[in-house]
Coordinates of C-alpha atoms and ligand atoms in Angstrom, one line a residue:
X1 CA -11.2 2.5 -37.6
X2 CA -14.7 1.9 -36.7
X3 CA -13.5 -0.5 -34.6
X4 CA -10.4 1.4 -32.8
X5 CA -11.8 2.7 -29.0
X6 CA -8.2 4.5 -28.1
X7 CA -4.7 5.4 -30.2
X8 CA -1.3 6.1 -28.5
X9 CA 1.9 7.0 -29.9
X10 CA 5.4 6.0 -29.2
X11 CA 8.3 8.3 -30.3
X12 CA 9.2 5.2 -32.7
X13 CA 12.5 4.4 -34.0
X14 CA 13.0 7.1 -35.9
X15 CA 12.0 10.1 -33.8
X16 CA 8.5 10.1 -35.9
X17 CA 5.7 8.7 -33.7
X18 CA 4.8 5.4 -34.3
X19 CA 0.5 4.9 -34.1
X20 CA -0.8 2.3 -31.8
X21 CA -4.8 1.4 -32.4
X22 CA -6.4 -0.5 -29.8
X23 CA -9.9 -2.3 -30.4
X24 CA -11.3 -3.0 -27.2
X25 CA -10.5 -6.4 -27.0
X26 CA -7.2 -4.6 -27.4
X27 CA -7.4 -3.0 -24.3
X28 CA -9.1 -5.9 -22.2
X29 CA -6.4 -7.8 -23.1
X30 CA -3.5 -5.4 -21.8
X31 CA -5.6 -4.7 -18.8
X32 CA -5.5 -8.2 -17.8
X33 CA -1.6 -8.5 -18.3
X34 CA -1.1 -5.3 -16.2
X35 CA -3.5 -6.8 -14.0
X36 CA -1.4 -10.1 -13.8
X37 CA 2.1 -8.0 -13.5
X38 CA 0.8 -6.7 -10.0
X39 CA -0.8 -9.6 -8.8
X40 CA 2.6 -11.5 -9.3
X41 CA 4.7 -8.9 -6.9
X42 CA 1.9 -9.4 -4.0
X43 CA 0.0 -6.6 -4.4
X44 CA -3.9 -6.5 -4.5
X45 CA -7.3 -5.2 -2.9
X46 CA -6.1 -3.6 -0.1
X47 CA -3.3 -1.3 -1.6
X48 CA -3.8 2.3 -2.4
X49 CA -1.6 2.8 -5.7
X50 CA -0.6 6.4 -6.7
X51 CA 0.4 6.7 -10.5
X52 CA 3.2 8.7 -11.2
X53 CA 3.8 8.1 -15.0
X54 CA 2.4 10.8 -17.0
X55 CA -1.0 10.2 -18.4
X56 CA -1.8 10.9 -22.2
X57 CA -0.3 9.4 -25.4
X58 CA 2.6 7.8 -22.9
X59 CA 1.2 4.5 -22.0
X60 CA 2.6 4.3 -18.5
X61 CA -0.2 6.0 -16.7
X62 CA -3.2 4.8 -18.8
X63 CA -2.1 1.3 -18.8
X64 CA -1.2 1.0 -15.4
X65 CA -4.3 2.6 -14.1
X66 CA -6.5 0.1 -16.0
X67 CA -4.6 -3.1 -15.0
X68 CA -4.3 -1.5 -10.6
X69 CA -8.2 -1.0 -11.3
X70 CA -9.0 -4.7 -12.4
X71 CA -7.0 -6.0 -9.6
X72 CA -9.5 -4.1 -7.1
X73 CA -6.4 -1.6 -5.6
X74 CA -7.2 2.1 -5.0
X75 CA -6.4 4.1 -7.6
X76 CA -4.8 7.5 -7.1
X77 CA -4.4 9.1 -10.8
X78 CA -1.7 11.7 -10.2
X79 CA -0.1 11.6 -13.4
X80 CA 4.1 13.4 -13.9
X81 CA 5.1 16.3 -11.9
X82 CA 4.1 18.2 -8.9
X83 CA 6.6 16.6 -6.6
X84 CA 5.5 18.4 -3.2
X85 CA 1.9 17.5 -4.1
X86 CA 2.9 13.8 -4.7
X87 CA 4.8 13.4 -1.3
X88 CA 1.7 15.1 0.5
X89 CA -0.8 13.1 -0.9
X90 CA 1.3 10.2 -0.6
X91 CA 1.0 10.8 3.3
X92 CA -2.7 11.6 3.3
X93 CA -4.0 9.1 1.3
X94 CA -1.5 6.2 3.0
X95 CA -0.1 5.0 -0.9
X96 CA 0.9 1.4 -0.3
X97 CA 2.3 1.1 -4.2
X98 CA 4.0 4.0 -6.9
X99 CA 4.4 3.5 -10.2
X100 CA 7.2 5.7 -11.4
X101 CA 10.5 6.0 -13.2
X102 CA 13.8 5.5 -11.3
X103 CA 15.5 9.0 -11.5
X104 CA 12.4 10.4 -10.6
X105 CA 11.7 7.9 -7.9
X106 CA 15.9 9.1 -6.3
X107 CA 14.6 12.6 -7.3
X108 CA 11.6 12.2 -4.4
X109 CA 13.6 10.5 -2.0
X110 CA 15.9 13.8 -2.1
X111 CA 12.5 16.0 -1.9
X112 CA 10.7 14.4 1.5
X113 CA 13.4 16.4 3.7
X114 CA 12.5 19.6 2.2
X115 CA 8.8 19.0 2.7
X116 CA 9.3 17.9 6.2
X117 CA 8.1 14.6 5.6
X118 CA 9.9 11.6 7.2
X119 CA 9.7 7.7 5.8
X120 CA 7.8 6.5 9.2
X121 CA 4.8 9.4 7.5
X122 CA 4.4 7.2 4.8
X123 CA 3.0 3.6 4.7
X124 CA 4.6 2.9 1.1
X125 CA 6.0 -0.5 0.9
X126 CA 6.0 -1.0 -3.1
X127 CA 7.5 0.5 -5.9
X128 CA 7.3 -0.4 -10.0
X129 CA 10.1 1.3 -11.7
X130 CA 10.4 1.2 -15.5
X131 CA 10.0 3.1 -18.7
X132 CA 13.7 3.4 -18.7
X133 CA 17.0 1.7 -18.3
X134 CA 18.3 1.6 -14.4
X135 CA 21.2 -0.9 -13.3
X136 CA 20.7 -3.5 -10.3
X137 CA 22.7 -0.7 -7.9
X138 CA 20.4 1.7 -8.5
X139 CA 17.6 -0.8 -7.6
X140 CA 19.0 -1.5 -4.5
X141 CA 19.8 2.2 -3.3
X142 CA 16.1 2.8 -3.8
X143 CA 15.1 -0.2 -1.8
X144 CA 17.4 0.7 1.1
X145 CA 16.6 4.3 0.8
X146 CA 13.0 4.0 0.7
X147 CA 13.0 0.3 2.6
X148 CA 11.0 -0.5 0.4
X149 CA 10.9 -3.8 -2.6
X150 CA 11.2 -2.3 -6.2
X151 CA 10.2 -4.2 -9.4
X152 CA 11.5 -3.7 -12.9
X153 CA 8.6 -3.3 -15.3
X154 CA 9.4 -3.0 -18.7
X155 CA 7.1 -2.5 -22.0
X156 CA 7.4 -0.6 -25.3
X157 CA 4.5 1.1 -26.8
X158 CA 4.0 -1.4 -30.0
X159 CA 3.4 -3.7 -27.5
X160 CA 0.6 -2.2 -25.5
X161 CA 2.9 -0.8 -23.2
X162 CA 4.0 -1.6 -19.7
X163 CA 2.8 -4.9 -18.7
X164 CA 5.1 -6.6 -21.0
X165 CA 6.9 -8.4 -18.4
X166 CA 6.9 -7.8 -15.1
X167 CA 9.2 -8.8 -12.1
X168 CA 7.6 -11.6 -9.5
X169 CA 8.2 -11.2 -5.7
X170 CA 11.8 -13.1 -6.3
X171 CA 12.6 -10.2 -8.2
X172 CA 15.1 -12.3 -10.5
X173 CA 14.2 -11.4 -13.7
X174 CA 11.3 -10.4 -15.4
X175 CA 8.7 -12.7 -16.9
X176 CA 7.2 -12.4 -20.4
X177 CA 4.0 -13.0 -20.4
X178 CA 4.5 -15.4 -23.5
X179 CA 1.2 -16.8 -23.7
X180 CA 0.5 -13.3 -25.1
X181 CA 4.0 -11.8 -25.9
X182 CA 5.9 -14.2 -28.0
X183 CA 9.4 -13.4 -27.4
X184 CA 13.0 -14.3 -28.9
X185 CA 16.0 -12.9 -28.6
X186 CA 18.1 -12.8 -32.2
X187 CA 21.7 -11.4 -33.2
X188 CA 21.1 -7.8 -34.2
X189 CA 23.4 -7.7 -37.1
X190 CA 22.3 -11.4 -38.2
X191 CA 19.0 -11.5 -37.1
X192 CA 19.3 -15.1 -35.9
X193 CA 18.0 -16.1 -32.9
X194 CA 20.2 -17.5 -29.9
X195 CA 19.9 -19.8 -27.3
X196 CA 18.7 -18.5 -23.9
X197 CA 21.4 -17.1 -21.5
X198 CA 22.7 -15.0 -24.7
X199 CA 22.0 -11.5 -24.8
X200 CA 20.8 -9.8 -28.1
X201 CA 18.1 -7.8 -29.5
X202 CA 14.8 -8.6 -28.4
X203 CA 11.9 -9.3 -30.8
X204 CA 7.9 -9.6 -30.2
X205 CA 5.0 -10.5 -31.5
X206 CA 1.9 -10.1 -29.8
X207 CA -0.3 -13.0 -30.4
X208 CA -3.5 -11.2 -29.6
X209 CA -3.8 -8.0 -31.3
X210 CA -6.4 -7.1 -33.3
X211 CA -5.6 -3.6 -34.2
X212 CA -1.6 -2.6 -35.1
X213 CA -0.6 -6.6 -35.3
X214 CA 3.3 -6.8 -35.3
X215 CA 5.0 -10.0 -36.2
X216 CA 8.4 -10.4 -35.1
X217 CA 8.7 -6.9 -34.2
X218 CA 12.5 -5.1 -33.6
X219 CA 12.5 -3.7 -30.2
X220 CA 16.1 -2.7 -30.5
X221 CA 16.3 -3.0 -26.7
X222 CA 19.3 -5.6 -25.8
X223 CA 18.8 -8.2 -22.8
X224 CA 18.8 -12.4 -22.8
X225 CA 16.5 -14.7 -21.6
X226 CA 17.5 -15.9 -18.1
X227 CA 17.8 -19.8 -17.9
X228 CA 16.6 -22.1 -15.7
X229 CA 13.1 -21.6 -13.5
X230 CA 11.6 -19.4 -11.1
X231 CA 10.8 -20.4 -7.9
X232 CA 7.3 -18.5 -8.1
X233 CA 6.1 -21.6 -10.0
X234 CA 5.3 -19.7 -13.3
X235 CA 6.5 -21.2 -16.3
X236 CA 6.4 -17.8 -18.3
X237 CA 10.1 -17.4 -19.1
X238 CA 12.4 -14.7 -18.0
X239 CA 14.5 -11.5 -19.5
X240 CA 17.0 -10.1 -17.5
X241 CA 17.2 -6.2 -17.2
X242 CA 17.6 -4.3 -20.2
X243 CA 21.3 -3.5 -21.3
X244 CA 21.0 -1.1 -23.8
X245 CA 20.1 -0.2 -27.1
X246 CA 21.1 -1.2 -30.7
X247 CA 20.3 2.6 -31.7
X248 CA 21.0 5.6 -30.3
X249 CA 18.1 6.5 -29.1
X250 CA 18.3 8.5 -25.5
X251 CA 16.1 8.2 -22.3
X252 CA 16.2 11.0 -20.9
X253 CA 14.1 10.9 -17.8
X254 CA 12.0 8.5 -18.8
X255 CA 11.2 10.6 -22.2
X256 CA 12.6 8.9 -25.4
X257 CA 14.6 11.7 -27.4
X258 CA 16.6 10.8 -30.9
X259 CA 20.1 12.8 -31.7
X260 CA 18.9 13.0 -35.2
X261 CA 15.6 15.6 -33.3
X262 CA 18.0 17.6 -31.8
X263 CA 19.6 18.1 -35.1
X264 CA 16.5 18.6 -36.8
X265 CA 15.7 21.8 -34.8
X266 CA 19.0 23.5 -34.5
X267 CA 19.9 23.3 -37.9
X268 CA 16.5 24.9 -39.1
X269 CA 18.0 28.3 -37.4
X270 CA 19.6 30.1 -39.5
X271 CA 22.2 31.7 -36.7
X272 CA 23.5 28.1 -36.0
X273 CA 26.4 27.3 -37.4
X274 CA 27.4 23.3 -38.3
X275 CA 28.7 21.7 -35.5
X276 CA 26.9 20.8 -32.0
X277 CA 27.3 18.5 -29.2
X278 CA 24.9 16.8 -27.1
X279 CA 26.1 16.6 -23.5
X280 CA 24.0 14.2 -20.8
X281 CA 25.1 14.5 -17.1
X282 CA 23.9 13.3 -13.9
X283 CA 22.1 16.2 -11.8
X284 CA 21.7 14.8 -8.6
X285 CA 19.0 11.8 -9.6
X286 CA 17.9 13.4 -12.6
X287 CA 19.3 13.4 -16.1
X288 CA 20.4 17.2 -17.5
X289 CA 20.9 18.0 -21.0
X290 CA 22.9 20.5 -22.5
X291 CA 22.8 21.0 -26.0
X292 CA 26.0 23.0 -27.2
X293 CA 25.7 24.5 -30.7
X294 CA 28.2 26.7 -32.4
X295 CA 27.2 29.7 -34.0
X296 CA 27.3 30.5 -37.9
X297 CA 30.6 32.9 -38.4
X298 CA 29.5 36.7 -38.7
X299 CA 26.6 36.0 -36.6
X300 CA 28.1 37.3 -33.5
X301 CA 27.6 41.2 -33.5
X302 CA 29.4 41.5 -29.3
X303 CA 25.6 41.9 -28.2
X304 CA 24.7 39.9 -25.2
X305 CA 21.3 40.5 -25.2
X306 CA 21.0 39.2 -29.0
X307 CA 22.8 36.0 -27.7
X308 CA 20.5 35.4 -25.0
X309 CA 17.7 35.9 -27.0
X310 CA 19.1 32.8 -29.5
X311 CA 19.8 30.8 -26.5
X312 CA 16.1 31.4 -25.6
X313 CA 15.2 30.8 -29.4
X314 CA 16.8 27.6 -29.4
X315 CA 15.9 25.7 -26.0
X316 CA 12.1 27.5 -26.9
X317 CA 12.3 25.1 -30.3
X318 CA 14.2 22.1 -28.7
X319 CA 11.6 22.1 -25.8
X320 CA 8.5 22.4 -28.1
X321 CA 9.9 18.9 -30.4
X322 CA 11.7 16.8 -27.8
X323 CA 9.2 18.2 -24.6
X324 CA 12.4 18.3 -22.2
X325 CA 13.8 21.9 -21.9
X326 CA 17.8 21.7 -22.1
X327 CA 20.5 23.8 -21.3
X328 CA 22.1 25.7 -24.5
X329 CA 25.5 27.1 -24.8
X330 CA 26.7 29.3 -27.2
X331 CA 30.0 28.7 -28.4
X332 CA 32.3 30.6 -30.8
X333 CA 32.7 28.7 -34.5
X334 CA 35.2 26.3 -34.7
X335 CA 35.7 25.9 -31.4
X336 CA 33.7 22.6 -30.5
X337 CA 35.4 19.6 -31.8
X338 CA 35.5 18.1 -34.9
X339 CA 35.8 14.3 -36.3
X340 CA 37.1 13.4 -39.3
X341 CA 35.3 10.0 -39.5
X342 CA 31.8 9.6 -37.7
X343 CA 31.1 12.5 -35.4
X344 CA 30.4 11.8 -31.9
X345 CA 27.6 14.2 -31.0
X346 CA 26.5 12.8 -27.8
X347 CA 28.5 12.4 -24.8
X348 CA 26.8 10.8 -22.4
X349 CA 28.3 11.3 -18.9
X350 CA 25.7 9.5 -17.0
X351 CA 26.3 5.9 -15.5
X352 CA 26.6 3.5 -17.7
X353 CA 25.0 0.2 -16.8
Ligands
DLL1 O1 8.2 3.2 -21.8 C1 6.3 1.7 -21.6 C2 6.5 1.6 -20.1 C3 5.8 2.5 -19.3 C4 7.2 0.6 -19.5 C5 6.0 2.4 -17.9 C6 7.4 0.5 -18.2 C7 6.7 1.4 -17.4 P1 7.8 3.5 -24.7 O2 7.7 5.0 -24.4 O3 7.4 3.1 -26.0 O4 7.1 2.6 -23.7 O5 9.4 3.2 -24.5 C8 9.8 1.8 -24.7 O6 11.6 2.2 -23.1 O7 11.9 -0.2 -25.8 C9 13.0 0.4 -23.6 O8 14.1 0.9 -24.4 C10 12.6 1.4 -22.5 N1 12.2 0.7 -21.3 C11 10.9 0.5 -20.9 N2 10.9 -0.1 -19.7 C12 12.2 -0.4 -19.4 C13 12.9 -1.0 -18.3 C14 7.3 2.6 -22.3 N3 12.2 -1.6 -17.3 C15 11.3 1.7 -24.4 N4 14.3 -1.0 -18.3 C16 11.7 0.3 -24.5 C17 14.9 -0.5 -19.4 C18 13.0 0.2 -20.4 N5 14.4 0.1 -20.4

């Protein structure tokens, strides 16, 4: 420990925080990939790069931050949130380059009407999306609506963080930086690997670590390694965009959340009865949950300000574990439905990709 300059936390695999120690040589070495990932899409000295991704235990603004400062770029720390603030300071400091998620990244697009800003106000020309699973449409409704070039970065916490691999200016894939990352991509139920062009689980193992060495580690995260090279001239091979996951782990926003969290919380209150539903939807860019929970029989006394007060109990509890604040609906017993094999608690009404 003597030895460990930083720590962050990923929300894991099981919805308990995984640790992540970094020596400094830790660090330096992440640093240098992020630094790598921006120099390969064209951007450098001269850019003014405003950080969206939320700074703290997420790794997306810390890592990101470090690797836009190596490469000599003007750093803009603005961290999650805020969105008028982030559209005016996006025009007053002239950001060449944001580093954000997708929905959010829609999300702003809808916003610069309503704060009277107009595209030809901005001089942004870059944008590195990641942190979450997007398809290639929504890619290119971002680049026509913002006329901008997008890249897909992807990373997990375990390993490092963004800066994993990184889209070039081709924007065909995204490299691994395999002289680091060793990468393969194995049959989740098997484990063995297959041949590039197949798509499976993808496993790590970062060859540098000092601190929090993983061999061979489980991303659950499902995508193949692209065949054939890259006209960029680098030799690091390839994965195309994420396709899913082997678990059933939720992005919501860009904020990992586990079903198994959600039941956690409700089922500790004692006026919940035993049947709940998860229920993702689309509002407008952004991702809205509703968490529908039946309450226990005899519970319900015909007082409406009792029930609002649960409702308020419930989101307050759900919003303090899984930091996004949902929607609740209270609904009579027995009238949600019911499965006689597996229950299917989440219904998930965004786009699939
Ligand atoms: O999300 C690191 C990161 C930050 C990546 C900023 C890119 C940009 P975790 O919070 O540990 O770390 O979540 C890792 O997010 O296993 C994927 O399931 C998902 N993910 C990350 N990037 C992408 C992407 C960061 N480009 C988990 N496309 C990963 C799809 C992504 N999913």
């Amino acid at each position: 420990m003597s030895r460990v300059v930083r720590i962050h936390t990923s929300s894991g695999t099981t919805g308990i925080p995984t640790v992540i120690h970094h020596t400094q040589a830790d660090l330096d070495a992440w640093t240098d990939l992020v630094a790598r990932s921006i120099t390969a899409t064209g951007a450098g000295k001269p850019d003014i790069f405003q950080n969206m991704m939320t700074y703290g235990m997420f790794t997306g603004g810390l890592g990101l931050h470090y690797g836009a400062e190596r490469v000599g770029m003007t750093v803009i720390p603005m961290g999650g949130g805020n969105t008028r603030r982030q559209i005016q300071i996006m025009k007053d400091f002239g950001t060449t380059v944001l580093h954000i998620t997708p929905s959010y990244m829609l999300h702003l697009h809808a916003m610069l009407a309503e704060c009277g800003v107009a595209l030809k106000d901005l001089r942004l020309s870059k944008a590195y999306l990641g942190a979450e699973p997007y398809s290639e449409d929504t890619r290119r409704k971002i680049e026509k609506l913002w006329k901008i070039d997008v890249y897909n970065s992807y990373g997990l916490s375990e390993m490092n963080g963004p800066g994993v691999a990184f889209e070039c200016v081709h924007k065909n894939g995204m490299h691994v930086w395999e002289d680091v990352y060793g990468v393969e991509v194995v049959d989740p139920l098997t484990g063995q690997a297959l041949e590039d062009g197949r798509q499976g689980e993808v496993v790590f193992t970062n060859l540098l670590r000092e601190a929090t060495p993983l061999l061979r580690y489980r991303t659950r995260d499902i995508a193949a390694i692209l065949k054939g090279s890259c006209p960029c001239g680098r030799t690091h091979r390839r994965i195309s965009r994420i396709a899913g996951r082997t678990d059933d782990m939720l992005i919501i926003n860009g904020v990992n959340v586990y079903p198994s969290q959600i039941e956690s919380v409700i089922m500790k209150i004692p006026e919940v009865g035993n049947n709940y539903q998860i229920f993702l939807e689309k509002n407008g860019a952004l991702d809205s949950l509703t968490v529908k929970v039946e309450i226990s029989s005899g519970m319900f006394k015909g007082d409406l300000a009792q029930i609002d007060r649960l409702k308020e109990r419930i989101r307050e509890s759900l919003r303090a574990s899984i930091i996004i604040s949902p929607r609740v609906e209270l609904h009579e017993p027995g009238s949600l439905p019911v499965f006689e094999g597996k229950a299917k608690r989440v219904v998930d009404e965004r786009v699939k990709i």
